[in-house]
Coordinates of C-alpha atoms in Angstrom, one line a residue:
Chain A
M1 CA 32.9 -10.9 -31.0
R2 CA 33.1 -7.3 -32.0
K3 CA 29.9 -6.5 -30.2
K4 CA 31.1 -8.0 -26.9
K5 CA 34.2 -6.0 -26.8
Y6 CA 32.3 -3.0 -27.8
D7 CA 29.7 -3.1 -25.0
F8 CA 32.3 -3.9 -22.4
N9 CA 34.0 -0.6 -23.2
V10 CA 31.0 1.5 -23.6
V11 CA 28.4 0.3 -21.1
A12 CA 30.6 -0.8 -18.2
I13 CA 31.6 1.9 -15.7
S14 CA 35.1 3.1 -15.7
K15 CA 37.8 1.4 -13.6
R16 CA 38.1 4.4 -11.3
S17 CA 34.3 4.6 -10.6
N18 CA 34.2 0.9 -10.1
I19 CA 36.7 1.2 -7.3
V20 CA 34.7 4.0 -5.7
V21 CA 31.4 2.0 -6.0
S22 CA 33.1 -1.2 -4.8
V23 CA 34.5 0.5 -1.7
I24 CA 31.1 2.0 -0.8
I25 CA 29.2 -1.3 -1.3
G26 CA 32.0 -3.1 0.5
I27 CA 31.6 -0.7 3.5
I28 CA 27.9 -1.3 3.6
A29 CA 28.3 -5.1 3.2
I30 CA 30.9 -5.2 6.0
S31 CA 28.7 -3.1 8.3
C32 CA 26.0 -5.7 7.7
I33 CA 28.1 -8.5 9.2
T34 CA 30.3 -6.7 11.7
P35 CA 27.7 -6.2 14.5
Y36 CA 27.1 -10.0 14.5
L37 CA 30.9 -10.7 14.5
I38 CA 31.5 -8.2 17.3
A39 CA 28.8 -9.8 19.4
F40 CA 30.4 -13.1 18.6
L41 CA 33.8 -11.9 19.8
I42 CA 32.3 -10.3 22.9
S43 CA 31.0 -13.8 23.9
F44 CA 34.7 -14.8 24.3
A45 CA 35.7 -11.9 26.5
S46 CA 36.3 -12.7 30.2
K47 CA 35.0 -10.7 33.1
S48 CA 38.5 -9.7 34.1
S49 CA 39.4 -8.3 30.7
I50 CA 36.1 -6.4 30.5
D51 CA 36.7 -5.0 34.0
M52 CA 40.1 -3.8 32.9
Y53 CA 39.7 -2.7 29.3
G54 CA 35.9 -2.6 28.7
Y55 CA 34.4 -4.2 25.6
Q56 CA 37.1 -4.3 23.0
L57 CA 36.5 -5.1 19.4
I58 CA 39.1 -7.8 19.7
P59 CA 39.3 -9.0 23.3
S60 CA 42.9 -8.9 24.7
A61 CA 42.3 -12.4 26.1
F62 CA 40.0 -15.0 24.7
S63 CA 38.1 -17.0 27.3
L64 CA 35.5 -19.7 27.3
E65 CA 34.1 -18.5 30.6
S66 CA 30.7 -17.5 29.2
Y67 CA 30.3 -20.8 27.4
K68 CA 31.2 -22.7 30.6
I69 CA 28.5 -20.8 32.5
L70 CA 26.2 -21.4 29.6
S71 CA 26.8 -25.1 30.0
L72 CA 25.4 -25.0 33.5
F73 CA 22.1 -24.2 31.9
G74 CA 22.5 -27.1 29.5
T75 CA 19.1 -28.5 30.3
E76 CA 17.3 -25.2 29.5
I77 CA 19.2 -24.8 26.3
R78 CA 18.8 -28.4 25.3
N79 CA 15.0 -28.1 25.9
A80 CA 14.8 -24.9 23.9
Y81 CA 16.8 -26.5 21.0
L82 CA 14.5 -29.6 21.1
T83 CA 11.4 -27.4 21.1
T84 CA 12.7 -25.2 18.3
I85 CA 13.8 -28.1 16.1
F86 CA 10.5 -29.9 16.6
V87 CA 8.6 -26.7 15.7
V88 CA 10.8 -26.1 12.6
V89 CA 10.6 -29.7 11.3
V90 CA 7.0 -30.5 12.0
G91 CA 5.9 -27.0 11.1
T92 CA 7.7 -26.8 7.8
V93 CA 6.5 -30.3 6.7
L94 CA 2.9 -29.3 7.4
V95 CA 3.3 -25.9 5.8
L96 CA 4.7 -27.6 2.7
L97 CA 1.9 -30.1 2.5
I98 CA -0.7 -27.4 2.9
T99 CA 0.8 -24.9 0.6
T100 CA 1.7 -27.2 -2.3
T101 CA -1.6 -29.2 -2.3
Y102 CA -3.8 -26.2 -2.0
G103 CA -1.6 -24.1 -4.4
Y104 CA -1.8 -26.9 -6.9
V105 CA -5.6 -27.3 -6.6
I106 CA -6.2 -23.6 -7.2
S107 CA -3.7 -23.6 -10.0
R108 CA -5.9 -26.0 -12.1
R109 CA -7.8 -23.8 -14.5
D110 CA -10.1 -26.6 -15.4
F111 CA -11.2 -27.1 -11.8
R112 CA -14.7 -25.6 -11.3
W113 CA -14.0 -24.0 -8.0
S114 CA -10.4 -22.8 -8.5
K115 CA -11.4 -19.1 -8.6
H116 CA -13.6 -19.4 -5.5
L117 CA -10.9 -21.1 -3.5
T118 CA -8.3 -18.6 -4.7
F119 CA -10.6 -15.8 -3.5
Y120 CA -11.2 -17.7 -0.2
V121 CA -7.4 -17.6 0.6
F122 CA -6.8 -14.2 -1.0
L123 CA -9.4 -12.4 1.2
T124 CA -7.4 -13.4 4.3
M125 CA -4.5 -11.3 3.0
L126 CA -6.7 -8.2 3.0
F127 CA -8.5 -8.5 6.2
S128 CA -7.7 -10.0 9.6
A129 CA -9.6 -10.1 12.8
G130 CA -6.6 -8.8 14.9
M131 CA -4.6 -10.2 17.8
V132 CA -7.3 -10.6 20.4
P133 CA -9.8 -12.7 18.4
N134 CA -7.0 -14.9 17.1
Y135 CA -5.7 -15.4 20.6
M136 CA -9.2 -16.4 21.7
I137 CA -9.5 -19.0 19.0
I138 CA -6.1 -20.6 19.7
T139 CA -6.6 -20.6 23.5
R140 CA -10.3 -20.9 24.1
V141 CA -11.6 -22.8 21.1
L142 CA -8.7 -25.0 20.0
N143 CA -7.3 -25.1 23.6
L144 CA -3.7 -25.0 22.5
K145 CA -2.3 -22.8 25.2
N146 CA 0.9 -24.2 26.7
T147 CA 1.2 -26.9 24.0
V148 CA 3.9 -27.1 21.4
W149 CA 1.1 -26.8 18.7
A150 CA 0.5 -23.2 19.7
L151 CA 3.9 -22.5 18.3
I152 CA 3.1 -24.3 15.0
V153 CA -0.6 -23.9 14.2
P154 CA -0.9 -20.1 13.9
A155 CA 1.7 -19.9 11.2
L156 CA 0.5 -22.9 9.1
V157 CA -1.5 -21.0 6.6
N158 CA 0.4 -18.3 4.7
P159 CA -1.7 -16.8 1.9
Y160 CA 1.4 -15.3 0.1
W161 CA 3.2 -18.7 -0.1
I162 CA 0.0 -20.3 -1.4
I163 CA -0.2 -17.7 -4.1
I164 CA 3.5 -18.3 -5.0
A165 CA 2.8 -22.0 -5.2
K166 CA -0.2 -21.4 -7.4
T167 CA 1.8 -19.2 -9.8
F168 CA 4.6 -21.7 -9.9
F169 CA 2.3 -24.7 -10.8
Q170 CA 0.6 -22.6 -13.5
M171 CA 3.9 -22.0 -15.1
T172 CA 5.5 -25.4 -14.8
V173 CA 2.7 -28.0 -15.1
P174 CA 1.3 -28.0 -18.6
K175 CA -2.4 -28.7 -18.6
E176 CA -2.0 -31.0 -21.7
I177 CA 0.0 -33.5 -19.6
I178 CA -2.7 -33.5 -16.9
E179 CA -5.4 -34.0 -19.6
S180 CA -3.6 -36.9 -21.2
A181 CA -2.9 -38.5 -17.9
K182 CA -6.6 -38.3 -17.1
I183 CA -7.5 -39.9 -20.4
D184 CA -5.1 -42.7 -19.5
G185 CA -7.3 -43.2 -16.4
A186 CA -4.9 -41.7 -13.8
T187 CA -6.6 -40.5 -10.6
E188 CA -5.9 -37.0 -9.2
M189 CA -3.7 -38.5 -6.5
T190 CA -1.6 -40.3 -9.1
I191 CA -1.3 -37.2 -11.2
Y192 CA -0.2 -35.2 -8.1
R193 CA 2.3 -37.8 -7.0
K194 CA 3.7 -38.8 -10.4
I195 CA 3.6 -35.5 -12.4
V196 CA 3.3 -32.6 -10.0
M197 CA 5.5 -33.5 -7.1
P198 CA 8.6 -34.3 -9.2
V199 CA 8.6 -30.8 -10.7
S200 CA 7.8 -28.9 -7.6
L201 CA 11.2 -29.1 -6.0
P202 CA 12.1 -25.4 -6.6
V203 CA 8.9 -24.1 -4.9
I204 CA 9.3 -26.6 -2.1
A205 CA 12.9 -25.4 -1.5
T206 CA 11.8 -21.8 -1.5
I207 CA 8.8 -22.1 0.7
G208 CA 10.5 -24.7 3.0
L209 CA 13.3 -22.2 3.5
F210 CA 11.0 -19.3 4.3
S211 CA 9.1 -21.5 6.7
T212 CA 12.3 -22.7 8.4
I213 CA 13.5 -19.2 8.9
G214 CA 10.1 -18.1 10.1
Y215 CA 9.7 -20.9 12.6
W216 CA 13.3 -20.7 13.8
N217 CA 12.9 -17.0 14.4
S218 CA 9.4 -16.9 15.7
W219 CA 8.8 -15.6 19.2
F220 CA 5.5 -13.8 19.2
E221 CA 3.5 -17.0 19.5
A222 CA 5.6 -18.1 22.4
M223 CA 5.0 -14.7 24.1
L224 CA 1.3 -15.1 23.7
Y225 CA 0.7 -18.8 24.3
I226 CA 3.5 -20.3 26.4
D227 CA 3.8 -19.9 30.1
V228 CA 5.7 -23.1 31.0
D229 CA 9.5 -23.3 31.0
Y230 CA 9.9 -26.6 29.3
L231 CA 8.3 -25.3 26.1
N232 CA 10.6 -22.3 25.7
S233 CA 11.8 -22.0 22.2
L234 CA 15.3 -20.6 21.6
Q235 CA 13.9 -17.1 20.8
Y236 CA 11.7 -17.1 23.8
L237 CA 14.5 -18.2 26.0
L238 CA 16.5 -15.2 24.7
I239 CA 13.5 -12.9 25.5
R240 CA 13.1 -14.3 29.0
I241 CA 16.8 -14.0 29.9
Q242 CA 17.0 -10.5 28.5
A243 CA 14.0 -9.4 30.4
N244 CA 15.3 -10.9 33.6
I245 CA 18.8 -12.2 33.8
D246 CA 18.2 -12.7 37.5
F247 CA 16.0 -15.5 36.5
L248 CA 19.1 -17.4 35.7
I249 CA 21.0 -16.3 38.8
K250 CA 18.1 -17.5 40.9
N251 CA 18.1 -20.8 39.2
A252 CA 21.9 -21.2 39.6
S253 CA 21.6 -21.4 43.4
L254 CA 19.6 -24.6 42.8
I255 CA 22.4 -26.1 40.8
G256 CA 25.0 -25.9 43.6
P257 CA 27.4 -23.6 45.4
E258 CA 30.0 -23.8 42.7
A259 CA 27.6 -22.7 40.1
Q260 CA 26.4 -19.9 42.3
S261 CA 29.9 -18.4 42.7
M262 CA 30.4 -18.6 39.0
V263 CA 27.2 -16.8 38.3
Q264 CA 28.1 -14.1 40.8
N265 CA 31.1 -13.4 38.7
L266 CA 29.0 -13.6 35.6
P267 CA 30.4 -11.6 32.7
K268 CA 26.8 -10.6 32.0
Q269 CA 27.2 -9.3 28.5
S270 CA 29.6 -12.0 27.3
F271 CA 27.2 -14.5 28.7
M272 CA 24.3 -13.0 26.8
M273 CA 26.2 -12.9 23.6
A274 CA 27.3 -16.5 24.1
L275 CA 23.6 -17.4 24.4
M276 CA 22.8 -15.4 21.3
V277 CA 25.6 -17.1 19.3
V278 CA 24.5 -20.6 20.5
S279 CA 20.9 -19.9 19.4
T280 CA 21.8 -18.5 16.0
L281 CA 24.8 -20.3 14.8
P282 CA 23.1 -23.1 12.8
L283 CA 21.1 -20.6 10.8
V284 CA 24.0 -18.2 10.3
L285 CA 26.2 -21.0 9.1
A286 CA 23.6 -22.3 6.7
Y287 CA 22.2 -19.1 5.3
P288 CA 24.7 -18.5 2.5
Y289 CA 23.4 -21.8 1.0
F290 CA 19.8 -20.8 1.5
Q291 CA 20.1 -17.4 0.1
R292 CA 19.7 -18.3 -3.6
Y293 CA 16.3 -19.9 -2.9
I294 CA 15.0 -16.7 -1.5
V295 CA 16.1 -15.0 -4.7
G296 CA 14.4 -17.8 -6.6
G297 CA 11.2 -17.3 -4.6
L298 CA 11.2 -13.6 -5.4
T299 CA 11.3 -14.3 -9.1
I300 CA 8.5 -16.9 -8.8
G301 CA 6.4 -14.6 -6.8
S302 CA 6.9 -11.6 -9.1
V303 CA 5.2 -13.3 -12.0
K304 CA 1.6 -12.8 -11.4
Chain B
M1 CA -53.3 -15.7 -17.1
N2 CA -51.1 -14.5 -14.3
G3 CA -51.4 -17.7 -12.5
I4 CA -50.2 -19.7 -15.4
K5 CA -47.2 -17.5 -15.9
V6 CA -46.2 -17.9 -12.2
S7 CA -46.6 -21.6 -12.3
T8 CA -44.4 -21.9 -15.4
N9 CA -41.8 -19.7 -13.8
N10 CA -41.9 -21.8 -10.7
K11 CA -41.5 -24.9 -12.9
K12 CA -38.6 -23.2 -14.7
N13 CA -37.0 -22.2 -11.4
K14 CA -37.5 -25.6 -10.0
S15 CA -35.9 -27.3 -13.0
R16 CA -33.1 -24.8 -13.0
A17 CA -32.4 -25.5 -9.4
M18 CA -32.5 -29.2 -10.1
E19 CA -30.2 -28.7 -13.0
W20 CA -27.8 -26.8 -10.8
V21 CA -27.8 -29.5 -8.1
K22 CA -27.2 -32.1 -10.8
H23 CA -24.3 -30.2 -12.2
F24 CA -23.0 -29.6 -8.7
V25 CA -23.1 -33.3 -7.8
R26 CA -21.6 -34.2 -11.1
D27 CA -18.7 -31.7 -10.6
V28 CA -18.1 -32.9 -7.0
R29 CA -17.8 -36.4 -8.4
K30 CA -15.6 -35.2 -11.2
Y31 CA -13.2 -33.2 -9.0
I32 CA -13.4 -35.4 -5.9
G33 CA -9.7 -36.0 -5.9
L34 CA -8.9 -32.3 -6.0
L35 CA -11.5 -31.5 -3.4
I36 CA -10.1 -34.1 -1.0
M37 CA -6.6 -32.6 -1.5
A38 CA -7.8 -29.1 -0.7
L39 CA -10.2 -30.0 2.1
P40 CA -7.8 -30.0 5.1
T41 CA -6.5 -26.6 4.1
I42 CA -10.0 -25.3 3.5
I43 CA -10.9 -26.3 7.1
L44 CA -7.7 -24.9 8.5
I45 CA -8.1 -21.5 6.7
F46 CA -11.7 -21.4 8.0
V47 CA -10.6 -22.1 11.6
L48 CA -7.5 -19.8 11.6
K49 CA -8.7 -16.9 9.5
Y50 CA -12.5 -16.8 9.3
L51 CA -13.5 -18.2 12.7
P52 CA -11.8 -15.3 14.5
L53 CA -13.8 -12.7 12.5
P54 CA -17.0 -12.9 14.8
G55 CA -14.5 -12.4 17.7
M56 CA -14.3 -8.7 16.5
Y57 CA -17.5 -8.3 18.4
L58 CA -15.3 -8.3 21.5
A59 CA -14.6 -4.7 20.7
F60 CA -18.2 -3.8 21.5
V61 CA -18.8 -5.7 24.7
K62 CA -17.5 -5.8 28.3
F63 CA -16.1 -9.4 28.1
R64 CA -16.9 -11.6 31.0
H65 CA -15.9 -15.2 31.6
Q66 CA -19.0 -17.2 32.4
G67 CA -17.5 -20.7 32.4
R68 CA -18.8 -21.6 29.0
G69 CA -17.4 -21.7 25.5
F70 CA -15.8 -18.6 24.1
F71 CA -18.5 -17.6 21.7
Y72 CA -21.2 -18.1 24.4
N73 CA -19.3 -15.9 26.8
M74 CA -18.8 -13.3 24.2
F75 CA -22.4 -13.0 23.0
H76 CA -23.6 -13.0 26.6
S77 CA -21.3 -10.3 27.7
K78 CA -22.7 -6.8 28.2
F79 CA -23.0 -4.7 25.0
I80 CA -21.3 -1.3 25.5
G81 CA -21.4 0.0 21.9
L82 CA -18.6 2.3 20.9
D83 CA -17.3 3.0 24.5
N84 CA -14.0 1.2 23.8
F85 CA -13.4 3.2 20.6
K86 CA -14.2 6.4 22.5
F87 CA -11.7 5.4 25.1
L88 CA -9.1 4.6 22.5
F89 CA -9.4 8.1 21.0
S90 CA -9.7 10.0 24.2
G91 CA -6.5 8.5 25.7
G92 CA -3.6 10.9 26.4
D93 CA -1.2 8.8 24.3
T94 CA -3.4 8.3 21.3
L95 CA -1.9 11.1 19.3
L96 CA 1.6 10.0 20.1
M97 CA 0.8 6.5 19.1
F98 CA -0.6 7.4 15.7
R99 CA 2.2 10.0 15.1
N100 CA 4.8 7.3 15.8
T101 CA 3.2 4.6 13.8
I102 CA 2.5 6.7 10.7
G103 CA 5.6 8.9 11.1
Y104 CA 8.0 5.9 11.2
N105 CA 6.3 4.2 8.3
I106 CA 6.7 7.3 6.2
I107 CA 10.4 7.6 7.1
F108 CA 11.0 3.9 6.5
I109 CA 9.3 4.1 3.1
F110 CA 11.3 7.1 1.8
V111 CA 14.7 6.5 3.4
G112 CA 14.4 2.8 2.6
L113 CA 13.5 3.6 -1.0
V114 CA 16.5 6.0 -1.6
V115 CA 19.0 3.7 0.1
T116 CA 17.7 0.5 -1.5
I117 CA 17.6 1.8 -5.0
T118 CA 21.0 3.5 -4.7
V119 CA 22.6 0.4 -3.4
A120 CA 20.9 -1.8 -6.0
I121 CA 22.1 0.3 -8.9
M122 CA 25.6 0.4 -7.4
I123 CA 25.7 -3.4 -7.1
H124 CA 24.2 -3.8 -10.5
E125 CA 26.9 -1.6 -12.1
M126 CA 29.8 -3.1 -10.1
L127 CA 32.3 -5.2 -12.0
G128 CA 33.5 -8.6 -10.8
E129 CA 30.8 -11.2 -10.2
T130 CA 32.5 -12.9 -7.3
V131 CA 32.9 -9.8 -5.2
K132 CA 29.3 -8.9 -6.0
K133 CA 28.1 -12.2 -4.7
V134 CA 30.1 -12.1 -1.6
F135 CA 28.9 -8.6 -0.8
Q136 CA 25.3 -9.5 -1.4
T137 CA 25.7 -12.5 0.9
F138 CA 27.0 -10.2 3.6
M139 CA 24.1 -7.9 3.2
F140 CA 21.7 -10.8 3.6
L141 CA 22.8 -11.8 7.1
P142 CA 20.6 -9.4 9.1
Y143 CA 17.6 -10.7 7.2
F144 CA 18.1 -14.1 8.9
L145 CA 18.2 -12.7 12.4
S146 CA 15.1 -12.1 14.5
W147 CA 14.5 -8.8 16.2
V148 CA 15.1 -10.6 19.5
V149 CA 18.6 -11.6 18.4
I150 CA 19.2 -8.1 17.0
S151 CA 18.2 -6.6 20.3
Y152 CA 21.0 -8.7 21.9
I153 CA 23.5 -7.5 19.4
A154 CA 22.3 -3.9 19.9
L155 CA 22.9 -4.4 23.6
S156 CA 26.6 -4.9 23.0
F157 CA 26.7 -1.5 21.3
L158 CA 24.3 0.6 23.2
S159 CA 24.4 -0.6 26.8
D160 CA 26.1 1.5 29.5
S161 CA 29.3 -0.6 29.2
G162 CA 28.8 -1.2 25.5
I163 CA 31.2 -0.4 22.6
I164 CA 29.8 3.0 21.8
N165 CA 30.1 4.2 25.4
D166 CA 33.6 2.7 25.7
F167 CA 34.6 4.7 22.7
L168 CA 33.0 7.9 24.1
V169 CA 34.9 7.5 27.4
M170 CA 38.1 6.8 25.5
I171 CA 37.9 10.0 23.6
G172 CA 37.0 11.9 26.8
K173 CA 33.3 12.4 26.3
E174 CA 30.4 11.7 28.6
P175 CA 28.8 8.3 28.2
I176 CA 25.2 8.1 27.0
S177 CA 22.4 6.0 28.6
F178 CA 20.8 5.0 25.3
Y179 CA 18.0 3.0 27.0
F180 CA 16.9 6.1 28.9
E181 CA 17.1 8.8 26.3
P182 CA 14.3 8.7 23.7
K183 CA 16.0 11.4 21.4
Y184 CA 18.4 8.9 19.9
W185 CA 15.8 6.3 19.1
P186 CA 14.2 7.6 15.9
F187 CA 17.7 7.4 14.4
I188 CA 18.5 3.9 15.9
L189 CA 15.1 2.5 14.8
V190 CA 15.5 3.8 11.2
V191 CA 19.1 2.5 10.9
A192 CA 18.2 -0.9 12.4
N193 CA 15.2 -1.3 10.1
I194 CA 17.2 -0.5 7.0
W195 CA 20.1 -2.6 8.1
K196 CA 17.8 -5.6 8.5
G197 CA 16.0 -5.1 5.2
I198 CA 18.7 -4.0 2.8
G199 CA 19.7 -7.4 1.6
Y200 CA 16.2 -8.5 0.7
G201 CA 15.2 -5.0 -0.6
T202 CA 18.1 -4.7 -3.0
V203 CA 17.4 -8.2 -4.5
V204 CA 14.0 -7.1 -5.6
Y205 CA 15.4 -4.1 -7.5
I206 CA 18.5 -5.9 -8.8
S207 CA 16.2 -8.5 -10.5
A208 CA 14.3 -5.6 -12.1
L209 CA 17.6 -4.0 -13.2
K210 CA 18.6 -7.3 -14.8
G211 CA 15.5 -7.1 -16.9
I212 CA 16.4 -3.8 -18.5
D213 CA 17.4 -4.3 -22.2
R214 CA 21.2 -3.7 -22.5
S215 CA 20.8 -2.3 -26.0
L216 CA 19.2 0.8 -24.5
Y217 CA 22.4 1.6 -22.7
E218 CA 24.6 0.7 -25.7
A219 CA 22.5 3.1 -27.9
A220 CA 22.8 5.8 -25.3
A221 CA 26.5 5.3 -25.0
I222 CA 27.0 5.6 -28.7
D223 CA 25.2 8.9 -28.6
G224 CA 27.7 10.0 -26.0
A225 CA 25.7 9.6 -22.8
K226 CA 27.9 9.2 -19.7
K227 CA 27.1 6.5 -17.1
W228 CA 25.4 9.1 -14.9
D229 CA 23.1 10.2 -17.7
Q230 CA 22.3 6.6 -18.5
I231 CA 21.2 6.0 -15.0
K232 CA 19.2 9.3 -14.9
Y233 CA 17.5 8.9 -18.3
I234 CA 17.2 5.1 -18.6
T235 CA 17.5 3.2 -15.4
L236 CA 15.5 5.4 -13.1
P237 CA 12.6 6.0 -15.5
L238 CA 12.4 2.2 -16.1
L239 CA 12.3 1.5 -12.4
K240 CA 9.6 4.1 -11.8
P241 CA 6.6 1.7 -12.2
L242 CA 8.1 -0.8 -9.7
V243 CA 8.9 2.0 -7.3
I244 CA 5.4 3.4 -7.5
I245 CA 3.8 0.0 -6.9
L246 CA 6.0 -1.0 -4.0
T247 CA 5.5 2.4 -2.4
I248 CA 1.8 2.4 -2.7
L249 CA 1.6 -1.1 -1.3
A250 CA 3.8 0.0 1.6
V251 CA 1.4 2.9 2.2
G252 CA -1.3 0.3 2.5
G253 CA 0.4 -1.0 5.6
I254 CA 0.9 2.4 7.2
L255 CA -0.9 1.5 10.4
N256 CA 1.2 -1.6 10.9
S257 CA 4.4 -1.5 12.8
D258 CA 7.0 -4.2 13.2
F259 CA 6.3 -5.3 16.8
G260 CA 9.7 -6.8 17.3
L261 CA 11.5 -3.6 16.2
F262 CA 9.5 -1.3 18.5
Y263 CA 9.2 -3.6 21.5
H264 CA 12.3 -5.8 21.7
L265 CA 15.0 -3.5 20.2
P266 CA 14.3 -0.8 22.8
K267 CA 14.0 -3.6 25.4
N268 CA 10.5 -2.3 26.2
S269 CA 12.1 0.4 28.2
G270 CA 9.7 2.8 29.8
P271 CA 11.6 6.1 29.4
L272 CA 11.8 5.5 25.6
F273 CA 8.0 5.4 25.4
T274 CA 7.6 8.6 23.5
A275 CA 9.9 7.4 20.7
T276 CA 8.8 3.7 20.5
H277 CA 5.1 3.6 21.3
T278 CA 3.1 2.4 18.3
L279 CA -0.3 0.9 17.6
D280 CA 0.9 -2.7 17.6
V281 CA 2.7 -2.2 20.9
Y282 CA -0.4 -0.7 22.3
V283 CA -2.6 -3.7 21.2
Y284 CA -0.2 -6.1 22.8
K285 CA 0.2 -4.2 26.1
T286 CA -3.4 -3.4 26.6
F287 CA -4.3 -7.0 26.1
L288 CA -1.5 -9.0 27.7
V289 CA -0.2 -6.6 30.3
S290 CA -3.3 -4.7 31.4
G291 CA -5.7 -7.4 30.4
N292 CA -8.1 -5.0 28.8
V293 CA -9.7 -7.3 26.2
G294 CA -12.2 -4.9 24.9
L295 CA -9.9 -1.9 24.4
S296 CA -7.3 -4.1 22.7
A297 CA -9.9 -5.7 20.4
A298 CA -11.3 -2.3 19.5
T299 CA -7.8 -1.1 18.5
G300 CA -7.4 -4.2 16.4
V301 CA -10.7 -3.7 14.7
F302 CA -9.9 0.0 14.0
K303 CA -6.6 -1.1 12.5
S304 CA -8.1 -3.8 10.4
V305 CA -10.9 -1.7 9.0
V306 CA -8.8 1.4 8.3
G307 CA -6.0 -0.8 6.9
F308 CA -8.5 -2.6 4.6
L309 CA -9.9 0.7 3.3
I310 CA -6.4 2.0 2.7
V311 CA -5.5 -1.2 0.7
L312 CA -8.7 -0.8 -1.3
I313 CA -8.0 2.9 -2.1
T314 CA -4.3 2.3 -2.9
N315 CA -5.3 -0.7 -5.1
T316 CA -7.7 1.5 -7.1
I317 CA -4.9 4.0 -7.6
V318 CA -2.5 1.3 -8.7
R319 CA -5.0 0.0 -11.2
K320 CA -5.3 3.5 -12.7
I321 CA -1.5 3.6 -13.1
D322 CA -0.9 0.1 -14.3
E323 CA -3.7 -2.5 -14.4
E324 CA -1.2 -5.4 -14.6
K325 CA 0.4 -4.5 -11.3
S326 CA -2.7 -4.0 -9.2
L327 CA -3.4 -6.5 -6.5
F328 CA -6.9 -7.4 -7.6

């Protein structure tokens, strides 16, 4: 009791410096979210208010104009969402299967080839062939160009995550339990299903989250491997629209005269921010819940 | 005499080989479950990470499509030796590209280090757990956004009719065409990079700070050390190993550049070339824009080999400092 009171007084910073520190950290923290919030608000600015007042931090009049125009491209956006969700779900499930099984196998110290297989994956962290040979394998050998698998396959193997999983299993699955299960006649599959899988939830959560963010935000694969419009992921749709907003204006004339006139009055920047908001909102709303698993993953990974 | 010796040796070798095969077969049987579990991944790693390695030979040939499989085409293309590498180093922009890649990395490492550690210590010393959590959550937002998304957000600030120019006009100054003037970009790129990484970066240091024994501070406080002295004489020295390791590992990646940061954030704008051209941008553009397979592959090979050597050297240095922390 005495000690607690004591160290509060002595070790903690003074009230006045706490205020100073809190204000500085507060300013940094707020400057981390304001750019997104500002872009969010701009998506509600109407063309007329922009013409009159420019981009205000808080638009004088809120309007859903940009979102209405956005809805004209509902098919493109829906396709991009479907592609992205497919890639995230299928990709993450496969990544988890690969990472946890392989990580578990190389975590077994009694397994004769665990060291060899660890080195086999570790070497890929140190040396890579580079973009061009990888491109050739995906397009010429596996023939994945312009398929949804080109967005999934290149990111399936992540050596860092495999090492994290290995470390995790070495810490959480005692070898005595595995030995006794083997004596009882359990097969490796049973051991994995009954003993290993139930305790692997934390590592599944962490790696699943990293993989979800990774696939949701990936665009490089799409830039390399996708040339067809119906396989645009959300990120790639953003890239293509930013590179050429006329691409949309051109498409609008196909939709009808009404759409065309709307697009001519396009509040370009609000429209782009609306697209940005639509493509990020799920992740932005969910991330505060995800965050602690990243911290968890860092602590798992830091123990070698 | 000699003949007998050889024959016994042969016999020994033979029986040893037999023994090895026997053991091998026995172990395969013993661990068949684990092997089956790992097999799909073994194959996948082979296809995705090892099969591309022979493709590095592309750097030494003039690649020609011959209507056959990729490897056939490659090995039947004309061998041109080091011509691609010569071209890479004789190009007018080579120096600029290396200067940018290495220069930005050095700035990122040092500015990042100072900012991240300062912020981490401040958060760690701050009172009020809830406020701390909320602030940290705020700082994590940019980590979840891709460079593509960030380039959109940047547009609302930097474009001709963006917020910054609106403000400049309002206070009676000339507006700035950010996407045409390279002189602002070193600053923009550094700020953007720190902005995106600060949430993640501080977490690493905060978890290290939590591991420091509190009694050290108490003892120092009893001896009359002020907070500032405690940070200077306890916190910083104890963080030093982590700082050294992370820095050296970052140095290992000095030829890498975040492609999204240097390509999407400046909107791939031509006039910004001098400030944004890096090795990775070059690899991408020579391959997918100019279609020069050999030159792009050569740049990739150079990057991989030099990067690998740097990692080996830095790892040796890390091992000298603290064996536990070395990568291998």
